[in-house]
Amino acid sequence: MKLLFLIFENIRRNLIRTTLTGLGTMMMVLVVTLVFTVLSALDRATTEKQTNLKAIVTEKWQIPSMMPYSYAKALSDGGANPDDPDAARPEDSMSWGFFVGSTEENPAKRSFENLFFAFIMEPEKARTMLDEVDMLSDEEAAPLLAAIQKMKDVPNGVIVGQERLEKMKKRVGDRITVFGRNYRDMDLELEIVGTFPKEPARYADSSVISRDYFNRQLDAYQRTHNNKPHPMAEKTLGLVWLRLKNRKAFNKVSEQILTSPSFTSPSVKIETSSTGIGGFLEAWRDVIWGMRTLMAPACMLVLSLVISNAISISVRERQMEFAVMKVLGFRPGQIEMIVLAEALIIGVSFGFLSAAMTYGVVNGYMGGLPFRIAFFPKFSVPTDALWWGPAMGALTALAGSYGPARSARHVKVSDVFARVT
Amino acid sequence: MPNPVCVDVRDVHKSFKRGIETVDVLNGLNLQVQENEFVSLMGPSGSGKTTLLNLIAGLDRPTSGEVIVQGERVSSMTETQLAAWRTRSVGFVFQFYNLLSVLTAYRNVELPLLLLPLSAAERKKQVMTALDIVGLSDRVNHRPGQLSGGQQQRVGIARAIVTDPALLVADEPTGALDAKSADDILDLLGELRKSLKKTIIIVTHDPRAAARADREIHLDKGQLVDAR
């Protein structure tokens, strides 16, 4: 501790070099933090849980899954025989259909900006079953709960992600017409009743419309088309989410669903949500592999080299000083520690600064990292990043300064003052 | 009755490798320096003066022979033992002062004390005493770049005596100074020897500096050739 002032004076010795090294550290920590942000979110989503797990039921042989809505009720019960009180039943469930459309009627003018994507679902399930929304406190979810409540009075209500709302240049209370793309000739007149919370950012671009309202629209379509149902009418159920107590419950419900004669045309499959999401992410496998095994280590390596270069120059410049310190009685290990500590302080402080700024800017200002993978449109920098940054800085600083520190340790006094007189 | 021996150099050989060639710098050198004695080492370049000084100060080890300082066998100490011994027992004054440019005079002088188990108050007392002795108590917060050559050498001397070592070694302590500053430094070294009872060994090319010593020792080709 007594040597701290010496370490800080050495860091201050060449402020330009220290600042440049620090900026290099910040840039690399920024990139690695962003990479880790994406990877950690994907890892969390694909990590198998043992308890309170979610399962996804989808069509077995077709992607995208398009099951008849008649499956919804029985699947939501976990395929349980209604007469069997001992059958395993999910703790909660949610069915999803997908409506893709545009707020622009003219197909030639349709773009990402006027794209509309909505989950067709029971609105109240948005609070209890949507990933990460179900983890929000009542206070955090209060605006969403109010919007869900309002949908009971406004059947054609829609809850819209905040970013999508901005892109559409609409506000809560506005009415929009959405022209169906996957449901051709189905145009929905919707009233915006509320928004998703800012966090989790993954729903920033999505919307929720009521399953009851949508089914009524399908009926209306049939009435206005010579009693002919919509071509997609029997394919409106995309997937069913089930919340299960534990693995045992999952296995039991799996058995019930897979052996049930009710789900044979089309056949269905059931998997844990982590497996399902993992399967969904297969298309991005190479990108994720590259981020994990090439990009992040490459950044760490470059950062180590940046620090190594700066500390090497500094050590070379201070050979005489280290020799003098040895003359005064400093032990080689103490000199090595001083050099390592200088690098460590630079790495940790600039690493933390970078992570904190990334956290603040990405989460506070940008509303999440816009890096679209599968159904993850945005990623929030986790609070853990506040220790990733300094940890990365520390790790790379130690790796980068190890060589120069060893060199400082082995400065030979008689060589530095080598003048045989 | 003569003072006890402070430095005892016994049959010391020192050779260096230069490529495939071995250069013998010291050849069976013997030297004794009494406590509180002021000795100057002179000789032509390459005669081994600085090498001898480094061996006495525990900065290098002899190829053979023994160096004993105040009864401690310096030549057989480990690196760690030597480091601790240097802090405690020897002060080194350099030709070019070699102060740490980022530190104030106070911090430079304090540096060796950081290696000893002293409180901040004790360190401050010793630093101020040392700076007072060299006449720089009004320059404590000046950095080396803000001091003249003579003042820097005084700070160097304060740093050398701050741990109160019995032995002071100086390699060309006046070599980078003008005549006036050089005289002042030599006066100071004389005063240290007189009032603080230090044993002082200096390497010098300057006959005037050498003449201030009790004893002038001349080296040539790694051997003592003459003494006054």
XYZ file of C-alpha atoms in Angstrom:
649
model
C 0.000 0.000 0.000
C 2.906 2.300 0.766
C 3.940 2.079 -2.875
C 0.560 3.127 -4.253
C 1.617 6.739 -4.695
C 4.582 5.578 -6.782
C 2.286 3.467 -8.962
C -0.097 6.372 -9.513
C 2.746 8.770 -10.234
C 4.039 6.342 -12.850
C 0.601 6.138 -14.444
C 0.457 9.929 -14.530
C 3.992 10.146 -15.896
C 2.887 10.048 -19.531
C -0.758 11.036 -19.578
C -1.081 10.839 -23.341
C 0.156 7.262 -23.418
C -1.986 6.292 -20.444
C -5.038 7.908 -22.039
C -4.435 6.222 -25.392
C -3.956 2.867 -23.698
C -7.111 3.516 -21.706
C -9.086 4.421 -24.817
C -7.850 1.267 -26.534
C -8.952 -0.689 -23.492
C -12.348 0.990 -23.537
C -12.910 0.213 -27.216
C -12.048 -3.451 -26.816
C -14.061 -3.802 -23.612
C -16.975 -2.132 -25.403
C -16.888 -4.695 -28.219
C -16.469 -7.654 -25.885
C -19.215 -6.362 -23.566
C -21.601 -6.143 -26.502
C -20.635 -9.611 -27.691
C -21.050 -11.016 -24.177
C -24.382 -9.211 -23.868
C -25.755 -11.105 -26.852
C -24.134 -14.415 -25.934
C -25.189 -14.330 -22.297
C -28.789 -13.576 -23.254
C -28.797 -16.465 -25.715
C -27.113 -18.718 -23.153
C -29.730 -17.844 -20.567
C -32.487 -18.556 -23.050
C -31.032 -21.922 -23.987
C -29.958 -23.122 -20.556
C -32.031 -26.046 -19.381
C -33.888 -25.367 -16.149
C -34.685 -28.088 -13.665
C -37.642 -26.398 -12.026
C -40.290 -23.900 -13.115
C -39.469 -24.705 -16.695
C -41.362 -23.860 -19.814
C -42.207 -26.226 -22.621
C -43.168 -25.454 -26.198
C -45.583 -27.535 -28.223
C -45.322 -27.107 -31.989
C -46.191 -28.900 -35.162
C -43.853 -31.819 -35.588
C -42.999 -31.849 -39.240
C -43.371 -28.282 -40.417
C -41.637 -24.992 -39.836
C -43.264 -22.619 -39.264
C -45.625 -24.542 -37.091
C -49.284 -24.044 -38.092
C -51.696 -26.105 -36.041
C -55.481 -25.869 -35.903
C -56.781 -23.709 -33.115
C -58.856 -26.631 -31.929
C -55.640 -28.018 -30.421
C -55.243 -25.011 -28.156
C -57.475 -25.942 -25.259
C -56.296 -29.540 -24.938
C -52.652 -28.622 -25.364
C -52.997 -25.885 -22.779
C -54.135 -28.617 -20.392
C -51.004 -30.562 -21.199
C -52.926 -33.198 -23.101
C -54.485 -34.292 -19.801
C -57.526 -36.497 -19.933
C -60.297 -34.283 -18.507
C -61.651 -37.285 -16.613
C -58.334 -38.158 -15.031
C -57.749 -36.148 -11.836
C -54.243 -37.613 -11.525
C -53.113 -36.439 -14.937
C -50.223 -33.952 -15.006
C -51.331 -30.440 -15.804
C -49.309 -27.316 -16.524
C -49.249 -24.551 -13.935
C -49.958 -22.016 -16.659
C -50.079 -21.903 -20.432
C -50.175 -19.568 -23.394
C -51.041 -20.114 -27.037
C -49.474 -18.119 -29.804
C -50.491 -17.379 -33.326
C -48.643 -14.893 -35.463
C -50.066 -12.043 -37.464
C -47.694 -10.306 -39.841
C -48.817 -7.288 -41.754
C -48.119 -3.710 -42.569
C -49.638 -0.375 -41.760
C -49.052 0.492 -45.414
C -51.752 -0.614 -47.821
C -49.687 -0.280 -50.969
C -47.466 -3.404 -51.183
C -44.879 -1.419 -53.122
C -44.404 0.937 -50.203
C -44.151 -1.674 -47.498
C -40.916 -1.609 -45.531
C -39.437 -2.535 -42.198
C -40.608 0.807 -40.869
C -44.287 0.016 -41.396
C -44.039 -3.692 -40.621
C -46.450 -5.011 -38.012
C -45.841 -8.223 -36.117
C -48.224 -9.422 -33.428
C -48.702 -12.397 -31.167
C -52.283 -13.596 -31.320
C -52.878 -14.620 -27.733
C -54.895 -14.241 -24.574
C -53.809 -10.736 -23.466
C -53.579 -11.550 -19.760
C -50.945 -14.200 -20.538
C -48.612 -11.449 -21.640
C -48.026 -10.765 -17.959
C -47.797 -14.315 -16.662
C -46.161 -16.269 -19.469
C -44.061 -14.063 -21.724
C -40.376 -14.721 -21.080
C -38.818 -12.056 -18.860
C -42.118 -10.153 -18.577
C -43.139 -12.828 -16.104
C -40.104 -11.839 -14.017
C -41.061 -8.164 -13.727
C -42.291 -6.785 -10.432
C -45.897 -5.588 -10.271
C -44.605 -2.032 -10.232
C -42.541 -2.558 -13.379
C -45.417 -4.319 -15.097
C -48.078 -1.833 -14.005
C -48.448 -0.050 -17.393
C -48.688 -3.414 -19.152
C -51.297 -4.625 -16.673
C -53.315 -1.475 -17.320
C -53.128 -2.107 -21.066
C -54.204 -5.733 -20.604
C -57.119 -4.562 -18.513
C -58.100 -2.086 -21.182
C -58.149 -4.810 -23.824
C -61.122 -6.308 -22.019
C -63.117 -3.168 -22.876
C -61.553 -2.630 -26.257
C -61.695 -5.971 -28.087
C -59.672 -4.670 -31.029
C -57.045 -3.258 -28.699
C -53.384 -3.835 -29.384
C -50.370 -3.614 -27.108
C -47.389 -2.379 -29.084
C -43.658 -2.434 -28.334
C -42.319 1.046 -27.671
C -39.867 1.029 -30.526
C -42.452 -0.165 -33.039
C -44.774 2.568 -31.830
C -42.101 5.174 -32.499
C -41.384 3.724 -35.931
C -45.070 3.855 -36.800
C -45.150 7.424 -35.444
C -48.217 6.550 -33.392
C -49.242 7.068 -29.798
C -51.360 5.189 -27.297
C -55.000 5.893 -28.162
C -54.365 6.089 -31.914
C -56.110 3.768 -34.311
C -54.258 1.861 -36.987
C -55.225 -0.317 -39.913
C -53.011 -3.310 -40.451
C -53.024 -5.044 -43.817
C -52.401 -8.747 -43.417
C -49.469 -10.420 -45.091
C -49.571 -14.008 -43.806
C -53.366 -13.703 -43.527
C -54.092 -12.285 -46.953
C -57.147 -10.110 -47.333
C -57.510 -9.789 -43.610
C -57.165 -6.208 -42.552
C -57.416 -5.390 -38.879
C -58.693 -2.131 -37.440
C -56.841 -1.811 -34.164
C -56.715 0.654 -31.324
C -53.441 1.069 -29.462
C -54.231 0.608 -25.777
C -50.770 0.477 -24.307
C -47.175 -0.514 -24.714
C -44.751 -3.143 -23.512
C -42.366 -1.937 -20.809
C -38.944 -0.839 -22.085
C -37.441 -3.864 -20.400
C -37.239 -6.598 -21.560
C -36.155 -5.046 -24.833
C -36.943 -8.177 -26.854
C -40.585 -7.113 -27.201
C -39.744 -3.590 -28.328
C -40.786 -4.409 -31.903
C -43.654 -6.786 -31.178
C -47.361 -6.412 -30.502
C -50.147 -8.390 -28.888
C -53.669 -8.737 -30.259
C -56.492 -10.648 -28.639
C -57.127 -14.218 -29.717
C -60.913 -13.706 -29.285
C -60.837 -10.633 -31.480
C -58.793 -12.423 -34.106
C -61.114 -15.430 -34.154
C -64.061 -13.073 -34.626
C -62.253 -11.513 -37.554
C -61.811 -14.969 -39.092
C -65.558 -15.522 -38.689
C -66.220 -12.155 -40.266
C -64.000 -13.059 -43.180
C -66.016 -16.210 -43.742
C -69.290 -14.270 -43.619
C -68.082 -11.784 -46.176
C -66.565 -14.400 -48.484
C -69.551 -16.565 -49.364
C -69.212 -18.568 -46.180
C -65.815 -19.658 -47.324
C -63.305 -19.785 -44.467
C -59.979 -18.056 -44.739
C -57.367 -20.373 -46.276
C -55.374 -20.104 -43.049
C -58.351 -20.597 -40.748
C -57.266 -24.061 -39.645
C -53.641 -23.060 -39.211
C -53.811 -20.219 -36.713
C -52.090 -21.875 -33.791
C -48.323 -21.437 -33.984
C -47.269 -22.844 -30.666
C -48.397 -23.450 -27.143
C -46.301 -22.598 -24.116
C -46.676 -24.602 -20.949
C -45.265 -23.746 -17.542
C -44.303 -26.903 -15.704
C -43.208 -27.458 -12.163
C -40.190 -29.630 -12.871
C -38.592 -32.149 -15.218
C -40.841 -34.888 -13.920
C -43.940 -32.900 -14.811
C -42.422 -32.163 -18.208
C -41.828 -35.856 -18.879
C -45.359 -36.739 -17.836
C -46.968 -34.000 -19.911
C -44.773 -34.965 -22.864
C -46.026 -38.504 -22.623
C -49.654 -37.362 -22.390
C -49.352 -35.146 -25.456
C -47.306 -37.485 -27.601
C -49.546 -40.484 -26.916
C -52.811 -38.590 -27.277
C -54.848 -39.447 -30.379
C -56.058 -35.838 -30.424
C -52.834 -34.485 -31.847
C -52.112 -36.640 -34.838
C -53.169 -34.536 -37.767
C -50.950 -32.762 -37.763
C -48.585 -34.425 -35.302
C -47.031 -32.305 -32.597
C -43.804 -32.292 -30.698
C -42.978 -30.970 -27.253
C -39.660 -29.683 -26.049
C -38.359 -27.465 -23.301
C -38.248 -23.822 -24.279
C -34.464 -23.815 -24.031
C -34.257 -26.682 -26.507
C -36.837 -25.032 -28.715
C -35.022 -21.716 -28.704
C -31.750 -23.543 -29.252
C -33.252 -25.210 -32.302
C -34.521 -21.874 -33.508
C -31.061 -20.420 -33.158
C -29.549 -23.134 -35.341
C -29.816 -20.801 -38.312
C -27.503 -18.357 -36.528
C -25.134 -21.064 -35.345
C -22.165 -19.836 -37.387
C -22.658 -16.224 -36.351
C -22.898 -17.187 -32.687
C -19.902 -19.512 -33.002
C -17.893 -16.724 -34.594
C -18.833 -14.276 -31.881
C -17.998 -16.708 -29.122
C -14.834 -18.338 -30.389
C -13.322 -15.741 -32.713
C -14.520 -12.242 -31.991
C -14.410 -12.156 -28.201
C -11.017 -13.903 -27.851
C -9.595 -11.799 -30.705
C -10.638 -8.613 -28.937
C -9.125 -9.840 -25.684
C -5.905 -10.707 -27.500
C -5.736 -7.311 -29.208
C -6.405 -5.636 -25.869
C -3.594 -7.621 -24.245
C -1.257 -6.561 -27.042
C -2.261 -2.901 -26.685
C -1.504 -3.006 -22.980
C 1.631 -5.056 -23.497
C 2.930 -2.551 -26.023
C 2.294 0.443 -23.794
C 3.747 -1.168 -20.676
C 6.754 -2.504 -22.618
C 7.626 0.979 -23.820
C 7.194 2.331 -20.327
C 9.397 -0.393 -18.816
C 12.092 0.158 -21.436
C 12.103 3.857 -20.653
C 12.439 3.158 -16.945
C 15.269 0.598 -16.940
C 17.479 3.044 -15.098
C 14.783 3.744 -12.513
C 14.261 0.072 -11.837
C 18.012 -0.349 -11.449
C 18.083 2.552 -8.989
C 15.183 1.056 -7.065
C 17.077 -2.205 -6.829
C 20.094 -0.326 -5.537
C 17.868 1.231 -2.893
C 16.784 -2.220 -1.782
C 13.642 -2.966 -3.760
C 13.282 -6.679 -4.335
C 12.733 -7.983 -7.892
C 9.262 -9.161 -6.913
C 8.314 -5.697 -5.681
C 9.384 -4.132 -8.969
C 7.409 -6.740 -10.883
C 4.371 -6.046 -8.728
C 4.651 -2.304 -9.339
C 4.561 -2.819 -13.118
C 1.682 -5.298 -12.886
C -0.231 -2.951 -10.592
C 0.168 -0.052 -13.016
C -1.309 -2.146 -15.835
C -3.983 -3.520 -13.540
C -5.123 -0.063 -12.481
C -5.337 1.083 -16.098
C -7.155 -2.094 -17.161
C -9.619 -2.170 -14.288
C -10.458 1.534 -14.259
C -10.874 1.953 -18.002
C -12.582 -1.445 -18.225
C -15.132 -0.365 -15.642
C -15.560 3.021 -17.295
C -16.221 1.364 -20.641
C -18.656 -1.177 -19.223
C -20.514 1.465 -17.211
C -20.798 3.757 -20.226
C -21.907 0.860 -22.438
C -24.491 -0.098 -19.831
C -25.768 3.453 -19.532
C -25.803 4.305 -23.232
C -27.144 0.998 -24.559
C -29.804 0.483 -21.900
C -30.667 4.067 -21.064
C -30.254 5.881 -24.337
C -30.601 3.242 -27.057
C -33.133 1.058 -25.250
C -31.104 -2.077 -25.944
C -28.543 -3.332 -28.405
C -30.220 -3.629 -31.821
C -28.694 -6.902 -32.953
C -31.469 -8.990 -34.409
C -31.097 -12.730 -33.901
C -34.149 -14.949 -34.218
C -36.932 -13.334 -32.175
C -34.487 -11.317 -30.106
C -34.575 -7.870 -31.720
C -32.632 -6.172 -28.947
C -30.431 -7.106 -26.073
C -30.075 -5.231 -22.823
C -26.621 -5.043 -21.323
C -26.908 -7.038 -18.092
C -25.852 -5.576 -14.747
C -23.150 -8.239 -14.718
C -21.367 -6.185 -17.381
C -20.348 -3.827 -14.608
C -17.969 -6.510 -13.400
C -17.222 -7.990 -16.834
C -15.548 -4.734 -17.871
C -13.135 -4.453 -14.974
C -12.565 -8.213 -15.019
C -11.707 -8.139 -18.726
C -9.515 -5.115 -18.155
C -7.773 -6.869 -15.271
C -7.305 -10.131 -17.125
C -5.921 -8.565 -20.272
C -3.806 -6.104 -18.280
C -2.201 -8.927 -16.349
C -1.681 -10.984 -19.498
C -0.326 -8.011 -21.427
C 1.964 -6.715 -18.707
C 3.329 -10.057 -17.549
C 6.198 -10.026 -20.046
C 7.214 -6.406 -19.423
C 6.891 -6.935 -15.656
C 9.205 -9.948 -15.834
C 11.626 -7.868 -17.834
C 11.519 -5.121 -15.176
C 12.049 -7.743 -12.494
C 15.178 -8.999 -14.176
C 16.816 -5.626 -14.763
C 20.438 -6.221 -13.837
C 21.868 -3.274 -11.984
C 25.443 -3.856 -13.062
C 24.319 -4.068 -16.716
C 22.351 -0.841 -16.541
C 25.279 0.954 -14.950
C 27.699 -0.991 -17.122
C 30.753 1.144 -17.241
C 33.924 -0.664 -16.306
C 36.129 2.141 -15.002
C 44.321 2.109 17.886
C 42.792 1.906 14.364
C 39.007 1.765 13.885
C 37.432 -1.655 13.263
C 37.282 -2.809 9.648
C 34.094 -1.789 7.859
C 34.811 -3.211 4.404
C 36.992 -6.240 3.863
C 37.626 -7.347 0.282
C 39.531 -10.627 0.170
C 41.188 -12.006 -2.940
C 38.337 -10.932 -5.160
C 38.260 -11.926 -8.801
C 35.594 -10.653 -11.158
C 35.303 -11.506 -14.804
C 32.630 -10.762 -17.417
C 31.689 -12.631 -20.551
C 31.737 -10.603 -23.718
C 30.581 -12.946 -26.431
C 33.012 -15.838 -26.340
C 35.670 -13.762 -24.634
C 36.131 -13.619 -20.858
C 37.312 -10.279 -19.535
C 39.031 -10.314 -16.148
C 38.186 -7.019 -14.466
C 39.437 -7.669 -10.929
C 42.367 -9.991 -10.305
C 42.797 -11.159 -6.731
C 42.123 -7.775 -5.196
C 42.440 -7.199 -1.450
C 41.273 -4.084 0.328
C 40.321 -3.064 3.814
C 38.486 0.113 4.723
C 38.163 1.141 8.374
C 34.980 2.449 9.877
C 34.587 6.219 9.537
C 37.274 6.267 6.850
C 36.923 8.314 3.647
C 38.482 6.451 0.735
C 38.740 7.441 -2.896
C 39.202 4.948 -5.697
C 40.991 6.222 -8.770
C 42.273 4.696 -11.918
C 41.992 4.753 -15.663
C 38.833 3.674 -17.463
C 38.497 -0.092 -17.398
C 40.583 -0.477 -14.252
C 37.634 -1.952 -12.316
C 36.739 0.910 -9.953
C 32.998 0.794 -10.489
C 33.033 -2.993 -10.510
C 34.716 -2.949 -7.119
C 32.232 -0.380 -5.849
C 29.320 -2.520 -7.078
C 30.741 -5.554 -5.290
C 31.149 -3.608 -2.041
C 27.603 -2.234 -2.343
C 26.184 -5.703 -2.985
C 25.033 -4.874 -6.504
C 27.052 -7.678 -8.030
C 28.804 -10.815 -6.879
C 32.495 -11.647 -7.256
C 33.514 -14.547 -9.467
C 35.623 -15.689 -6.523
C 36.795 -14.254 -3.242
C 34.861 -12.613 -0.455
C 33.392 -9.231 0.307
C 32.578 -8.660 3.958
C 30.927 -5.443 5.084
C 30.494 -4.774 8.792
C 30.972 -8.445 9.466
C 28.339 -9.574 6.977
C 29.444 -11.770 4.098
C 27.857 -9.802 1.266
C 29.309 -11.972 -1.473
C 27.348 -15.024 -0.385
C 23.959 -13.422 0.212
C 20.924 -14.295 -1.882
C 19.246 -11.666 -4.057
C 16.544 -11.080 -1.441
C 19.011 -10.902 1.428
C 21.117 -8.455 -0.571
C 18.116 -6.221 -1.246
C 17.266 -6.042 2.451
C 20.906 -5.543 3.366
C 21.322 -2.669 0.915
C 18.319 -0.834 2.338
C 19.694 -1.125 5.822
C 23.433 -0.930 5.480
C 24.570 0.963 2.414
C 23.724 4.274 0.789
C 24.539 4.743 -2.889
C 25.191 8.106 -4.547
C 25.170 8.167 -8.360
C 27.052 10.376 -10.781
C 23.857 11.448 -12.528
C 21.766 11.561 -9.317
C 19.211 9.105 -10.744
C 16.271 10.586 -8.928
C 12.830 9.410 -9.996
C 11.612 12.263 -12.141
C 7.925 11.785 -11.258
C 8.530 12.145 -7.525
C 9.178 15.211 -5.421
C 12.408 15.560 -3.455
C 10.521 14.393 -0.371
C 9.157 11.292 -2.090
C 12.533 10.450 -3.620
C 14.183 10.548 -0.220
C 11.328 8.593 1.330
C 11.651 5.760 -1.210
C 14.087 3.493 0.706
C 12.110 4.008 3.915
C 9.053 2.447 2.294
C 10.879 -0.852 2.500
C 11.253 -0.614 6.261
C 8.567 -1.164 8.900
C 8.125 2.502 9.761
C 5.012 4.568 10.346
C 4.279 7.591 8.175
C 5.251 9.892 11.038
C 8.570 8.104 11.507
C 9.268 8.243 7.799
C 8.469 11.943 7.698
C 10.818 12.645 10.579
C 13.678 10.767 8.931
C 13.088 12.344 5.511
C 13.017 15.844 6.955
C 16.166 15.158 8.975
C 17.999 13.911 5.872
C 16.851 16.866 3.782
C 17.831 19.195 6.590
C 21.324 17.699 6.727
C 21.847 18.323 3.006
C 20.340 21.816 3.319
C 17.230 21.243 1.217
C 14.421 21.321 3.741
C 12.897 24.190 1.760
C 12.760 22.144 -1.454
C 10.719 19.182 -0.291
C 7.977 19.560 -2.872
C 10.225 20.255 -5.841
C 10.597 17.652 -8.520
C 14.069 16.851 -9.879
C 13.419 18.930 -12.989
C 12.907 21.982 -10.784
C 16.271 21.580 -9.012
C 19.832 22.417 -10.079
C 22.412 19.647 -10.579
C 23.975 20.353 -7.192
C 20.594 20.316 -5.492
C 19.671 17.065 -7.208
C 22.891 15.496 -5.983
C 22.066 16.705 -2.467
C 18.683 14.995 -2.737
C 20.560 11.897 -3.937
C 22.765 12.076 -0.866
C 19.764 12.610 1.408
C 18.206 9.487 -0.143
C 21.450 7.605 0.507
C 21.636 8.547 4.188
C 17.937 8.493 5.071
C 18.070 4.913 6.379
C 21.171 5.819 8.366
C 23.517 3.263 6.758
C 27.052 2.921 8.086
C 28.545 2.872 4.597
C 28.138 5.401 1.811
C 29.422 4.562 -1.659
C 29.480 7.152 -4.408
C 30.276 6.656 -8.062
C 31.706 9.888 -9.483
C 29.487 12.008 -7.215
C 30.897 15.240 -8.625
C 31.348 14.050 -12.204
C 28.316 15.911 -13.535
C 28.702 19.085 -11.481
C 30.451 22.412 -11.929
C 33.443 23.159 -9.707
C 31.481 25.128 -7.102
C 28.745 22.512 -6.765
C 31.362 19.750 -6.720
C 33.160 21.463 -3.818
C 29.866 21.796 -1.951
C 29.117 18.104 -2.406
C 32.590 17.115 -1.247
C 32.175 19.380 1.768
C 28.902 17.689 2.509
C 30.415 14.210 2.242
C 33.219 15.314 4.567
C 30.661 16.632 7.012
C 28.697 13.384 6.891
C 31.801 11.455 7.674
C 32.690 13.814 10.543
C 29.318 14.357 12.185
C 27.485 11.123 11.330
C 30.549 8.862 11.462
C 29.887 7.414 8.001
C 32.377 5.293 6.137
C 32.641 6.744 2.633
C 34.062 5.236 -0.527
C 33.991 7.261 -3.713
C 35.041 6.464 -7.238
C 36.411 9.505 -8.993
C 38.538 10.714 -11.834
C 38.929 14.108 -10.222
C 42.245 14.472 -8.315
C 40.763 17.341 -6.270
C 37.923 15.114 -5.115
C 40.304 12.268 -4.409
C 42.494 14.567 -2.359
C 39.634 15.174 0.086
C 39.757 11.521 1.129
C 41.828 10.076 3.950
C 43.196 7.563 1.535
C 43.526 7.461 -2.244
C 43.586 4.034 -3.773
C 44.670 3.560 -7.368
C 43.594 0.639 -9.468
C 44.969 -0.578 -12.745
C 44.021 -3.699 -14.626
C 41.992 -4.939 -11.696
C 44.691 -4.634 -9.075
C 45.713 -2.081 -6.471
C 48.796 -0.346 -7.703
C 49.247 2.543 -5.368
C 47.824 4.019 -2.216
C 48.334 7.251 -0.341
